PDB file of C-alpha atoms in Angstrom:
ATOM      1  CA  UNK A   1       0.000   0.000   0.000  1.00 69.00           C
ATOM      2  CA  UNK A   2       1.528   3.763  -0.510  1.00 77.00           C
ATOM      3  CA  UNK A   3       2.589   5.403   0.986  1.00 78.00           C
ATOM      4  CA  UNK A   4       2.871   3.326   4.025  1.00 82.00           C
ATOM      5  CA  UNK A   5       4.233   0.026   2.250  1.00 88.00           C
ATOM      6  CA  UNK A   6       2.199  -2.368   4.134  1.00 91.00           C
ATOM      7  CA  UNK A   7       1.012  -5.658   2.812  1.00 94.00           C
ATOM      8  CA  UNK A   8      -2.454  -6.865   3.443  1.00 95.00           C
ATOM      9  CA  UNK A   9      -2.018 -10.235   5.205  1.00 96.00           C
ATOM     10  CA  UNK A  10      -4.939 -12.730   4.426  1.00 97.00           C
ATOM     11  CA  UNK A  11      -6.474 -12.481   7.461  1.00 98.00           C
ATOM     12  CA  UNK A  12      -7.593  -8.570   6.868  1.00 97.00           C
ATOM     13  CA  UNK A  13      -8.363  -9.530   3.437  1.00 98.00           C
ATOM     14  CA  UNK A  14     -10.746 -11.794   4.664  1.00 98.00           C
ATOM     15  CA  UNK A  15     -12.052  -9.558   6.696  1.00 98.00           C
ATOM     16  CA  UNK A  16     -13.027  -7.081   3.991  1.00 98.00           C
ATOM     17  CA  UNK A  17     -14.375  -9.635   1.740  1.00 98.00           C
ATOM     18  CA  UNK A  18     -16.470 -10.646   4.730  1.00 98.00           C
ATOM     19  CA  UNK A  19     -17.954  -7.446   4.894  1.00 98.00           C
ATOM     20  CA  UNK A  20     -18.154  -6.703   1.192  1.00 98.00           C
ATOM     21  CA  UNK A  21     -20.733  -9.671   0.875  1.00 98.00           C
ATOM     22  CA  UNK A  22     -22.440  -9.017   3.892  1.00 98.00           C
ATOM     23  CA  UNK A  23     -23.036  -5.523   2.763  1.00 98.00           C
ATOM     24  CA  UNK A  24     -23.347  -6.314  -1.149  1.00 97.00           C
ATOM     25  CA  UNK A  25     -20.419  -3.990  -1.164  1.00 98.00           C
ATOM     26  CA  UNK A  26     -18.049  -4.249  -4.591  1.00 98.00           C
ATOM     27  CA  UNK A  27     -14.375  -4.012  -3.756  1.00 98.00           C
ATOM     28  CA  UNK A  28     -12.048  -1.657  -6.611  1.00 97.00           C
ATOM     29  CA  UNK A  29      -8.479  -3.329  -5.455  1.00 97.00           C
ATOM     30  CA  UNK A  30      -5.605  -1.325  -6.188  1.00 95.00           C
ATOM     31  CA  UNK A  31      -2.715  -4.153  -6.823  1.00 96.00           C
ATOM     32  CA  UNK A  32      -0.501  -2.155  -8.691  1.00 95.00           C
ATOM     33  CA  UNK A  33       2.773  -2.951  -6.393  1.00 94.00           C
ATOM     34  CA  UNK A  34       1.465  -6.813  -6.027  1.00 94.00           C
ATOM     35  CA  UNK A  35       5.125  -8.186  -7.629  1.00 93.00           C
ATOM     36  CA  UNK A  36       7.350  -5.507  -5.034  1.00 94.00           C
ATOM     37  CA  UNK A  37       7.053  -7.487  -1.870  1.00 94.00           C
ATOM     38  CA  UNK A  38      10.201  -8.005  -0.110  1.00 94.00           C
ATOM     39  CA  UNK A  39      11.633 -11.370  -0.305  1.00 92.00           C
ATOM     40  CA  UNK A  40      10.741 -13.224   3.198  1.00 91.00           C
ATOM     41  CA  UNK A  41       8.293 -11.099   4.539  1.00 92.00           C
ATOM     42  CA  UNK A  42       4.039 -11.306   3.707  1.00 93.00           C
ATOM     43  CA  UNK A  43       3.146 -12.227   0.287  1.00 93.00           C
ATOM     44  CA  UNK A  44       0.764 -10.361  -2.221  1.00 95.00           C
ATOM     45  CA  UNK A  45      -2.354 -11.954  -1.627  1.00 97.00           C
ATOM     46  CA  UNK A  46      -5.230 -11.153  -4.128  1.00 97.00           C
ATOM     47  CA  UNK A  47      -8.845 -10.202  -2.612  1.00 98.00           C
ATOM     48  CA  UNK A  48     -10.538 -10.923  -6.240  1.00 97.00           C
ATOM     49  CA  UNK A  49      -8.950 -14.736  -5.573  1.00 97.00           C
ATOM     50  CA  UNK A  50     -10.867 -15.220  -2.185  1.00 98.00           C
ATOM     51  CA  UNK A  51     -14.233 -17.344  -2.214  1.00 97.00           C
ATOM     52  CA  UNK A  52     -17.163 -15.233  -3.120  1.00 97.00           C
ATOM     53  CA  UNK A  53     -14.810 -12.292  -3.996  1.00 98.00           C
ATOM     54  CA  UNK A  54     -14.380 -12.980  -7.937  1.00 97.00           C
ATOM     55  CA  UNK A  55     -17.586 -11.588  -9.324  1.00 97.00           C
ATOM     56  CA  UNK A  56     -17.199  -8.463  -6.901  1.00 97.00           C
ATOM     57  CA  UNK A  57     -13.814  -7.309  -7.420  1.00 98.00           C
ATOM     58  CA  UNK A  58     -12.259  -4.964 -10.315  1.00 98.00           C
ATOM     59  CA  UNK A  59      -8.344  -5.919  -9.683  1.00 97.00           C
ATOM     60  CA  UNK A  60      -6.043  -2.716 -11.053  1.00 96.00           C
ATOM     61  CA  UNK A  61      -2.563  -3.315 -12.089  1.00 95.00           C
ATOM     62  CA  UNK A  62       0.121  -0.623 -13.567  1.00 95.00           C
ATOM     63  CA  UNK A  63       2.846  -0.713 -16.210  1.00 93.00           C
ATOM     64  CA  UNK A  64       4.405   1.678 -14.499  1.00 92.00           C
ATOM     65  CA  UNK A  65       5.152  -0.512 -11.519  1.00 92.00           C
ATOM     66  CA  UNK A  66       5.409  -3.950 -12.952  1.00 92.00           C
ATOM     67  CA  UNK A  67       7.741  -3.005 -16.037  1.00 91.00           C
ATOM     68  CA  UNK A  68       9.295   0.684 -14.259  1.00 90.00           C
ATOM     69  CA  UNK A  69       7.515   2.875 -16.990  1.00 90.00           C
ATOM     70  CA  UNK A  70       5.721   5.169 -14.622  1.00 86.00           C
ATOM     71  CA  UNK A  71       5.532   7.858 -17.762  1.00 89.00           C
ATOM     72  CA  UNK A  72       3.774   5.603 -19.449  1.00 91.00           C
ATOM     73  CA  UNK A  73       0.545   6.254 -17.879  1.00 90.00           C
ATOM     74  CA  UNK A  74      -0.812   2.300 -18.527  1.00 93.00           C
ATOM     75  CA  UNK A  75      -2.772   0.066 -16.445  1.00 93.00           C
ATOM     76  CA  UNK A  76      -5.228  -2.651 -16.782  1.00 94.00           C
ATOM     77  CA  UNK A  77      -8.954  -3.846 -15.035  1.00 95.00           C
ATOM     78  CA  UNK A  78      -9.996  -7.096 -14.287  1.00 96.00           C
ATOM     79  CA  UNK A  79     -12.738  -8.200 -13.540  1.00 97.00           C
ATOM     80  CA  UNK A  80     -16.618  -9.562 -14.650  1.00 97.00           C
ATOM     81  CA  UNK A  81     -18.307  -8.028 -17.395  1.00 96.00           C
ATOM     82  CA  UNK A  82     -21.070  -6.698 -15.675  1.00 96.00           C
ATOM     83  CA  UNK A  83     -18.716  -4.606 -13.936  1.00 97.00           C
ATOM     84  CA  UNK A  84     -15.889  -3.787 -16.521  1.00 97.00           C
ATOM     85  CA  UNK A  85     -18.879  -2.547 -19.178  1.00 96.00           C
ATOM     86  CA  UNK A  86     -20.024   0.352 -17.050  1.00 95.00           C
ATOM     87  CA  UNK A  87     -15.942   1.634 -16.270  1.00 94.00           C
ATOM     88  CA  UNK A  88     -15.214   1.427 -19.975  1.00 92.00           C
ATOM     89  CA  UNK A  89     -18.663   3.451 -20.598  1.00 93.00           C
ATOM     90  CA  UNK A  90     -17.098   6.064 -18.051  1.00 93.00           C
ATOM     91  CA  UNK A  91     -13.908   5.965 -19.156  1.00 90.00           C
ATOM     92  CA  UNK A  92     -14.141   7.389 -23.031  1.00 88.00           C
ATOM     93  CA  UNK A  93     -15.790  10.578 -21.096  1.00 90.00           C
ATOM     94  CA  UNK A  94     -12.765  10.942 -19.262  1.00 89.00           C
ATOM     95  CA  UNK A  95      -9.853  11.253 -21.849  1.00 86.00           C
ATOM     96  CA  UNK A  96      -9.656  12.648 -25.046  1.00 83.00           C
ATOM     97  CA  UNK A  97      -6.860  10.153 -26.432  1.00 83.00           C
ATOM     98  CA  UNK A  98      -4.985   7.103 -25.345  1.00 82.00           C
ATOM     99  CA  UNK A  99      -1.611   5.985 -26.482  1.00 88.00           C
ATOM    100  CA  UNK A 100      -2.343   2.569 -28.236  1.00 92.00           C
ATOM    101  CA  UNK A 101       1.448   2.223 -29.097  1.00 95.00           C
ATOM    102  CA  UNK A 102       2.268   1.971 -25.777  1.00 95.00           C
ATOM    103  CA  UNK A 103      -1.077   0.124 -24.585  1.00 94.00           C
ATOM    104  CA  UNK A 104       0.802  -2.708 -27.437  1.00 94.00           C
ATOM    105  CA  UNK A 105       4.039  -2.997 -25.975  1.00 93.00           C
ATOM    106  CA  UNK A 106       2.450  -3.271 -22.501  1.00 92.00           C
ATOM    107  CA  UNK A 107       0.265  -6.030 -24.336  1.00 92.00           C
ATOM    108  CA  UNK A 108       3.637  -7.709 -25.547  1.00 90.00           C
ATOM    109  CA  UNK A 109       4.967  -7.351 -22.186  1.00 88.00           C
ATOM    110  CA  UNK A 110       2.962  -9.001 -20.292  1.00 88.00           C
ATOM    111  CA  UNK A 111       2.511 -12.195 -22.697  1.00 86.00           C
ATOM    112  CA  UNK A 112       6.886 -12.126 -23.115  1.00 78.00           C
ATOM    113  CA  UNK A 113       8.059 -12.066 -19.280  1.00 66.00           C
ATOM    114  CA  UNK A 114       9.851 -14.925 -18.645  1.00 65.00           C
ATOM    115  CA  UNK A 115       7.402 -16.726 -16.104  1.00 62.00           C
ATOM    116  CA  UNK A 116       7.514 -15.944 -12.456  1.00 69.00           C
ATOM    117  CA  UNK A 117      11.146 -15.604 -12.523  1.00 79.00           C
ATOM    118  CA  UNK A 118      10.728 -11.637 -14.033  1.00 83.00           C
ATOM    119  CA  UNK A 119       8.119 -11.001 -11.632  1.00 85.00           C
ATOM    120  CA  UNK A 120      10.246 -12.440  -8.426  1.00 82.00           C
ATOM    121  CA  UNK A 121      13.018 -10.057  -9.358  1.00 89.00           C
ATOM    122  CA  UNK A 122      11.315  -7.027  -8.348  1.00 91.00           C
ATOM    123  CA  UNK A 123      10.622  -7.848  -5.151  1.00 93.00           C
ATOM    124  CA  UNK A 124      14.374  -9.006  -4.452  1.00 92.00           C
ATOM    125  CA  UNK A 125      16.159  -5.233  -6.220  1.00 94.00           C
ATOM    126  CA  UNK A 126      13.481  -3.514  -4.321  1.00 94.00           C
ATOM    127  CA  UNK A 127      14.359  -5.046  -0.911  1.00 94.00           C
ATOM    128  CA  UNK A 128      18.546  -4.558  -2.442  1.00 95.00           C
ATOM    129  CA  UNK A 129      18.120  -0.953  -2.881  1.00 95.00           C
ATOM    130  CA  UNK A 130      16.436   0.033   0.038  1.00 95.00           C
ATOM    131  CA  UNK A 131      18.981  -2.018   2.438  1.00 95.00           C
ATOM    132  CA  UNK A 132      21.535   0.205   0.503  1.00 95.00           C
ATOM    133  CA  UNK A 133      19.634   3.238   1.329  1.00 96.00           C
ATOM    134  CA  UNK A 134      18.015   2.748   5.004  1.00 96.00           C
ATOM    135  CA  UNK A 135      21.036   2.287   7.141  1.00 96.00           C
ATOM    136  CA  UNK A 136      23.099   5.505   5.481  1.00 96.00           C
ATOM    137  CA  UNK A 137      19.613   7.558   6.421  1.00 97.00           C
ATOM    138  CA  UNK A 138      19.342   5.969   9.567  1.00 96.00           C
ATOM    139  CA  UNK A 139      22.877   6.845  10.548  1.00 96.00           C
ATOM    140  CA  UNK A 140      22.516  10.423   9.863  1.00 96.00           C
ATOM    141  CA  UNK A 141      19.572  10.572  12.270  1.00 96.00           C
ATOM    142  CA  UNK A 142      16.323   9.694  10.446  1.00 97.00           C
ATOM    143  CA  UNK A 143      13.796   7.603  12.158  1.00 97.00           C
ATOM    144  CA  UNK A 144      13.161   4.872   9.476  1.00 96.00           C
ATOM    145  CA  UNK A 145       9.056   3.398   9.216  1.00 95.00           C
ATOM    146  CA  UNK A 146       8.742  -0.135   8.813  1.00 92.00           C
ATOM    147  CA  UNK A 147       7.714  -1.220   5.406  1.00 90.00           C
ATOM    148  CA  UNK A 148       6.424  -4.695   3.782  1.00 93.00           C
ATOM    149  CA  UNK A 149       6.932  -3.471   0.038  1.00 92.00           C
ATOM    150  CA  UNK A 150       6.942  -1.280  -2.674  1.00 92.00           C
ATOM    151  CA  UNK A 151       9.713   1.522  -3.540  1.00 93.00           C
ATOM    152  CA  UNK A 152       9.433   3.632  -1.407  1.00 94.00           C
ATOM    153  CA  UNK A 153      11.037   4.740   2.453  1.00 95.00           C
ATOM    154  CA  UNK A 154       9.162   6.772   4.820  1.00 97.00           C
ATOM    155  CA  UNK A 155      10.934   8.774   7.576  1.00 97.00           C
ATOM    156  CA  UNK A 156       9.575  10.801  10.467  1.00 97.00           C
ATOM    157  CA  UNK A 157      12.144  14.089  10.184  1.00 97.00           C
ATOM    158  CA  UNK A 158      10.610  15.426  13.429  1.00 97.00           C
ATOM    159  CA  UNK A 159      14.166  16.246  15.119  1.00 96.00           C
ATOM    160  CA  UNK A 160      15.346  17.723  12.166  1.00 97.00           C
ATOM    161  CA  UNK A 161      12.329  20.715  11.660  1.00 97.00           C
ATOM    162  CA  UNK A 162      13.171  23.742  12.189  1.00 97.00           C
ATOM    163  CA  UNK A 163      10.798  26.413  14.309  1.00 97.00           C
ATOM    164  CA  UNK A 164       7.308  25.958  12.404  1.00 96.00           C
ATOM    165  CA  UNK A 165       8.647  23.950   9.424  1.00 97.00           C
ATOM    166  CA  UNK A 166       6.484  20.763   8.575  1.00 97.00           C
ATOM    167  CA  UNK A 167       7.038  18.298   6.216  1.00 98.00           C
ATOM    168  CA  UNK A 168       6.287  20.850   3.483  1.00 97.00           C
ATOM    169  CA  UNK A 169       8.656  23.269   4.473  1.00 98.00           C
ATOM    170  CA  UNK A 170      11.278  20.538   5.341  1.00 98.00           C
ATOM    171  CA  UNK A 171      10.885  19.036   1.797  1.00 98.00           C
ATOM    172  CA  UNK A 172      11.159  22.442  -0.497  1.00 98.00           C
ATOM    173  CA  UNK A 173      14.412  23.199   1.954  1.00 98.00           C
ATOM    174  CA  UNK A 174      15.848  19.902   1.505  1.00 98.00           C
ATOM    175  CA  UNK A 175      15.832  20.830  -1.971  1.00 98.00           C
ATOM    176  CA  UNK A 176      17.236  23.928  -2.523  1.00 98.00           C
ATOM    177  CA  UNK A 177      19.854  23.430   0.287  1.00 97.00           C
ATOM    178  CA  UNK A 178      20.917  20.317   0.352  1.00 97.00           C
ATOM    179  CA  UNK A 179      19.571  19.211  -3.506  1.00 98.00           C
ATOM    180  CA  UNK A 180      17.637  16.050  -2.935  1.00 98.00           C
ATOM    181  CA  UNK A 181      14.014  16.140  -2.922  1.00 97.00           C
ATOM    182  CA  UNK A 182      11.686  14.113  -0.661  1.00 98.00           C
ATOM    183  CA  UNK A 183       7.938  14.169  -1.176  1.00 97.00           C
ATOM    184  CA  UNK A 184       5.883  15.459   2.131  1.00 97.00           C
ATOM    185  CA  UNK A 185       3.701  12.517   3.097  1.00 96.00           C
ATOM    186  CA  UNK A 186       0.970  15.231   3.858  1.00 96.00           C
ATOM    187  CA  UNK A 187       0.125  15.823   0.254  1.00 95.00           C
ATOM    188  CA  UNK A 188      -1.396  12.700  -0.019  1.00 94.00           C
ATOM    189  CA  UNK A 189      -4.156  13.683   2.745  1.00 94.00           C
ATOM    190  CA  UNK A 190      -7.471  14.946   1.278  1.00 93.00           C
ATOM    191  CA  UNK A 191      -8.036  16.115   5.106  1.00 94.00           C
ATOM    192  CA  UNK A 192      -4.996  18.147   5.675  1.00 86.00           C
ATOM    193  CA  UNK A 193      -5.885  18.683   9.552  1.00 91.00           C
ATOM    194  CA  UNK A 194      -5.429  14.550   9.881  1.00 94.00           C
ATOM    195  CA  UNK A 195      -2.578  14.973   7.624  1.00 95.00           C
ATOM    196  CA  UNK A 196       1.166  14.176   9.734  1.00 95.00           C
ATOM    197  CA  UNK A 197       3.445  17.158   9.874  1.00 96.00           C
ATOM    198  CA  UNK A 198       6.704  15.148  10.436  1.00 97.00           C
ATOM    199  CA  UNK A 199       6.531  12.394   7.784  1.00 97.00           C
ATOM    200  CA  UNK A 200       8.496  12.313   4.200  1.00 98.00           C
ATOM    201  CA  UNK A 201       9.107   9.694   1.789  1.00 97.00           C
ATOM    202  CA  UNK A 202      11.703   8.639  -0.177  1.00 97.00           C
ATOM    203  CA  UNK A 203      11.889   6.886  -3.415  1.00 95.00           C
ATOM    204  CA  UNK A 204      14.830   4.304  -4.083  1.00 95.00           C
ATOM    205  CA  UNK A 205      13.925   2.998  -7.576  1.00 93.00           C
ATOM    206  CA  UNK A 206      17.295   4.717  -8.512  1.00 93.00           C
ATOM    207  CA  UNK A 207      20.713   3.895  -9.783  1.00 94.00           C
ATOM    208  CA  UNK A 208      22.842   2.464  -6.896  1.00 96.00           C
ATOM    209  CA  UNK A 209      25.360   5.938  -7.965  1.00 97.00           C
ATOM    210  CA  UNK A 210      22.579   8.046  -7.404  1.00 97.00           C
ATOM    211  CA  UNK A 211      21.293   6.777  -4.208  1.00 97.00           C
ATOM    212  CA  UNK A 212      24.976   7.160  -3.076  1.00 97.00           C
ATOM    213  CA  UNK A 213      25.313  10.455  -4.025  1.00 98.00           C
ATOM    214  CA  UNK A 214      21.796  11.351  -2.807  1.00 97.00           C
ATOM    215  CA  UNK A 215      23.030  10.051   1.012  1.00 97.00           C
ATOM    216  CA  UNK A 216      26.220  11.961   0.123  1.00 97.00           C
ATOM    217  CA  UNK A 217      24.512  15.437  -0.060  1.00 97.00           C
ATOM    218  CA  UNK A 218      22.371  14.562   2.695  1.00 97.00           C
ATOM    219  CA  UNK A 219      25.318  13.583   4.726  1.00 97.00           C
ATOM    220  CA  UNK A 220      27.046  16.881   4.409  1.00 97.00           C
ATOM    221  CA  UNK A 221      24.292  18.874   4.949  1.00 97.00           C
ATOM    222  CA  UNK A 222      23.219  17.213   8.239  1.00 96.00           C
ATOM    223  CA  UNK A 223      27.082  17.181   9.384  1.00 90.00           C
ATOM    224  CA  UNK A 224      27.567  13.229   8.669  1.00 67.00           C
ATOM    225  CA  UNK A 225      26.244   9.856   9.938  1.00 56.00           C
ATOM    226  CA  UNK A 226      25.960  11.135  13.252  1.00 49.00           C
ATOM    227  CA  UNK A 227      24.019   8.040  14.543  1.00 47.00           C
ATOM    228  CA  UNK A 228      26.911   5.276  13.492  1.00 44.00           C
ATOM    229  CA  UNK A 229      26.587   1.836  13.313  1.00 44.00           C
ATOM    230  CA  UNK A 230      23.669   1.463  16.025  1.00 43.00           C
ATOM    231  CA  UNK A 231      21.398   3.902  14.189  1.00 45.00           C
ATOM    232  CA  UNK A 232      21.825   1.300  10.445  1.00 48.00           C
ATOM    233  CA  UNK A 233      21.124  -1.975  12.972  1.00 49.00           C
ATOM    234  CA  UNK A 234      18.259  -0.198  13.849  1.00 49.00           C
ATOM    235  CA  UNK A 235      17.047   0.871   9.936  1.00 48.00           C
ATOM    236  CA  UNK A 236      17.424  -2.753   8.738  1.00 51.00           C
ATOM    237  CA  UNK A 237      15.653  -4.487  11.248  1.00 49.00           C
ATOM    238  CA  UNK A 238      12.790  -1.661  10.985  1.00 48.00           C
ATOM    239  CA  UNK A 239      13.420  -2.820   7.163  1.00 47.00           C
ATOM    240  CA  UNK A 240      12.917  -6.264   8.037  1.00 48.00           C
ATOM    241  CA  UNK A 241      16.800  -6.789   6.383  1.00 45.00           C
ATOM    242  CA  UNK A 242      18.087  -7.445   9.682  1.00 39.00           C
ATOM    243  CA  UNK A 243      20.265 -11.004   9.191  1.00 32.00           C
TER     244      UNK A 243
END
């Protein structure tokens, strides 16, 4: 899930789908990050795969995740008939083109990857990257969230705001002073009074020479990794990298 990076685990699945037939609710699952699970921790499960769920469920998934072509702007629906008519129907009154070049590749994509063993790879240089990026952050001082999956790192940067700075202010400083940008978890609040003030997130779907550099510049602006090797024990087993 983002921001937070938490995988369902069956059990609250089942929950929901509980309630979704009680109710004659339908369920619109957003599965886009289902193949960037970390290696050894909870597995994508699929609400549209549990009894009773099937002919309830619209299942999204994303190009832009599963093949890293976020520009690409492509996803798919799955789902029953009955359901998929009416979104399609709603759909051609909400764009004016779509880009059925790229809707092919995608297409070819998804019939060429080579079996599960593409789609178990993503999980593994997710979980790579961000034990290369969690233990420099942690060391300088940022208190590292736990997260289950996708690309992304949240911090609380609490100790590091300045008098009346939040997350917004912390993030447009960050990137003027110290040139690395973070995106305020705030923004993604439609109620901006239940919105956190302390949180940012980080994205790690980088070049390992980028991420370097990136903890390099954030390193010399916050005077080094003041935290040492205690602080990085702490990030990976928050990570779940911990050996």
């Amino acid at each position: 899930m983002d921001t937070a990076g938490k995988v369902f685990t069956r059990q609250e699945l089942e929950l929901i789908a509980r309630l979704a037939q009680q109710h004659g609710a339908y369920v619109l699952s957003d599965e886009v990050y289902e193949h960037l699970t970390f290696p050894g921790g909870l597995p994508h499960v699929s609400i549209r795969g549990l009894p009773g769920m099937r002919d309830r469920t619209i299942r999204l998934g994303s190009a832009g995740k599963t093949f890293s072509l976020t520009a690409w702007k492509v996803g798919w629906m799955e789902g029953p008939e009955r359901l998929l008519g009416p979104c399609v129907k709603a759909h051609q009154f909400l764009v004016f083109t779509v880009p059925s070049s790229l809707q092919r590749a995608v297409a070819g994509a998804l019939d060429g990857a080579d079996g599960q063993a593409f789609y178990h790879g993503l999980g593994a240089e997710c979980a790579r990257q961000r034990a290369l990026l969690a233990p420099r952050l942690a060391a300088i001082g940022f208190d590292i969230l736990p997260a289950e999956g996708t690309y992304f790192l949240v911090a609380d940067v609490a100790k590091f705001l300045r008098d009346g700075e939040d997350d917004v202010g912390f993030a447009k400083r960050l990137t003027a002073e110290a040139g690395v940008t973070v995106i305020p978890v705030s923004a993604f609040y439609a109620d901006a009074s239940r919105a956190p003030r302390s949180l940012v997130r980080f994205c790690f779907c980088k070049q390992d020479s980028k991420l370097q550099e990136g903890c390099r510049r954030l390193e010399e602006y916050f005077g080094g990794a003041g935290n040492g090797a205690a602080a990085a024990a702490g990030a990976e087993a928050a990570a779940g990298l911990a050996p």
